[in-house]
């Protein structure tokens, strides 16, 4: 049962709602795996994301989601 649950977590991906994102960098500053880049406009989530969800809590605009 636990193995199945862990595999499900591996399939989850962070998603950025670009309409809500203001490129403030709050998500990037709390990311323990440095998986978030903030270019001049928007946010990019890299493949090293561990799905810790700290960025979701840090985003003042609610632009980070997990799918």
Tab-separated table of C-alpha atoms in Angstrom:
chain	number	residue	atom	x	y	z
A	1	UNK	CA	0.000	0.000	0.000
A	2	UNK	CA	2.769	2.465	0.908
A	3	UNK	CA	4.662	1.701	-2.311
A	4	UNK	CA	1.585	2.539	-4.369
A	5	UNK	CA	1.175	5.835	-2.497
A	6	UNK	CA	4.797	6.829	-3.119
A	7	UNK	CA	4.522	6.092	-6.838
A	8	UNK	CA	1.476	8.348	-7.012
A	9	UNK	CA	3.502	11.209	-5.501
A	10	UNK	CA	6.215	10.771	-8.146
A	11	UNK	CA	3.638	11.406	-10.880
A	12	UNK	CA	2.548	14.751	-9.427
A	13	UNK	CA	3.903	17.894	-11.061
A	14	UNK	CA	3.966	21.491	-9.912
A	15	UNK	CA	2.119	23.871	-12.187
A	16	UNK	CA	2.251	27.657	-12.325
A	17	UNK	CA	-0.855	29.648	-13.217
A	18	UNK	CA	0.815	32.327	-15.334
A	19	UNK	CA	-2.255	34.570	-15.125
A	20	UNK	CA	-1.877	34.774	-11.330
A	21	UNK	CA	1.937	34.766	-11.077
A	22	UNK	CA	3.527	38.181	-10.427
A	23	UNK	CA	7.143	36.882	-10.540
A	24	UNK	CA	7.809	37.958	-6.947
A	25	UNK	CA	10.173	35.050	-6.241
A	26	UNK	CA	8.514	33.978	-2.978
A	27	UNK	CA	8.226	30.409	-4.264
A	28	UNK	CA	11.865	30.282	-5.318
A	29	UNK	CA	13.111	31.608	-1.989
A	30	UNK	CA	11.508	28.760	0.008
A	31	UNK	CA	12.329	25.901	-2.378
A	32	UNK	CA	14.773	23.511	-0.637
A	33	UNK	CA	15.814	21.842	-3.909
A	34	UNK	CA	16.322	25.046	-5.956
A	35	UNK	CA	13.776	23.711	-8.439
A	36	UNK	CA	12.170	27.062	-9.249
A	37	UNK	CA	13.565	29.680	-11.593
A	38	UNK	CA	12.105	33.164	-11.843
A	39	UNK	CA	13.001	34.717	-15.194
A	40	UNK	CA	11.887	38.261	-16.043
A	41	UNK	CA	8.264	37.114	-16.392
A	42	UNK	CA	6.675	34.017	-14.895
A	43	UNK	CA	8.114	31.044	-13.052
A	44	UNK	CA	9.673	27.832	-14.299
A	45	UNK	CA	9.596	24.610	-12.233
A	46	UNK	CA	12.536	22.313	-12.966
A	47	UNK	CA	12.567	18.522	-12.980
A	48	UNK	CA	14.294	18.336	-9.589
A	49	UNK	CA	11.106	19.412	-7.790
A	50	UNK	CA	10.409	17.142	-4.797
A	51	UNK	CA	6.741	18.184	-4.444
A	52	UNK	CA	7.319	19.484	-0.916
A	53	UNK	CA	4.589	22.101	-1.536
A	54	UNK	CA	6.404	24.897	0.298
A	55	UNK	CA	6.016	27.081	-2.794
A	56	UNK	CA	2.245	26.651	-2.685
A	57	UNK	CA	2.178	27.995	0.880
A	58	UNK	CA	4.600	30.835	0.074
A	59	UNK	CA	2.883	32.174	-3.048
A	60	UNK	CA	0.885	35.304	-2.150
A	61	UNK	CA	-1.178	35.022	-5.338
A	62	UNK	CA	-2.074	31.321	-5.156
A	63	UNK	CA	-0.381	30.735	-8.507
A	64	UNK	CA	1.309	27.435	-7.606
A	65	UNK	CA	-0.688	24.224	-7.964
A	66	UNK	CA	0.041	20.517	-8.004
A	67	UNK	CA	-1.457	18.350	-10.732
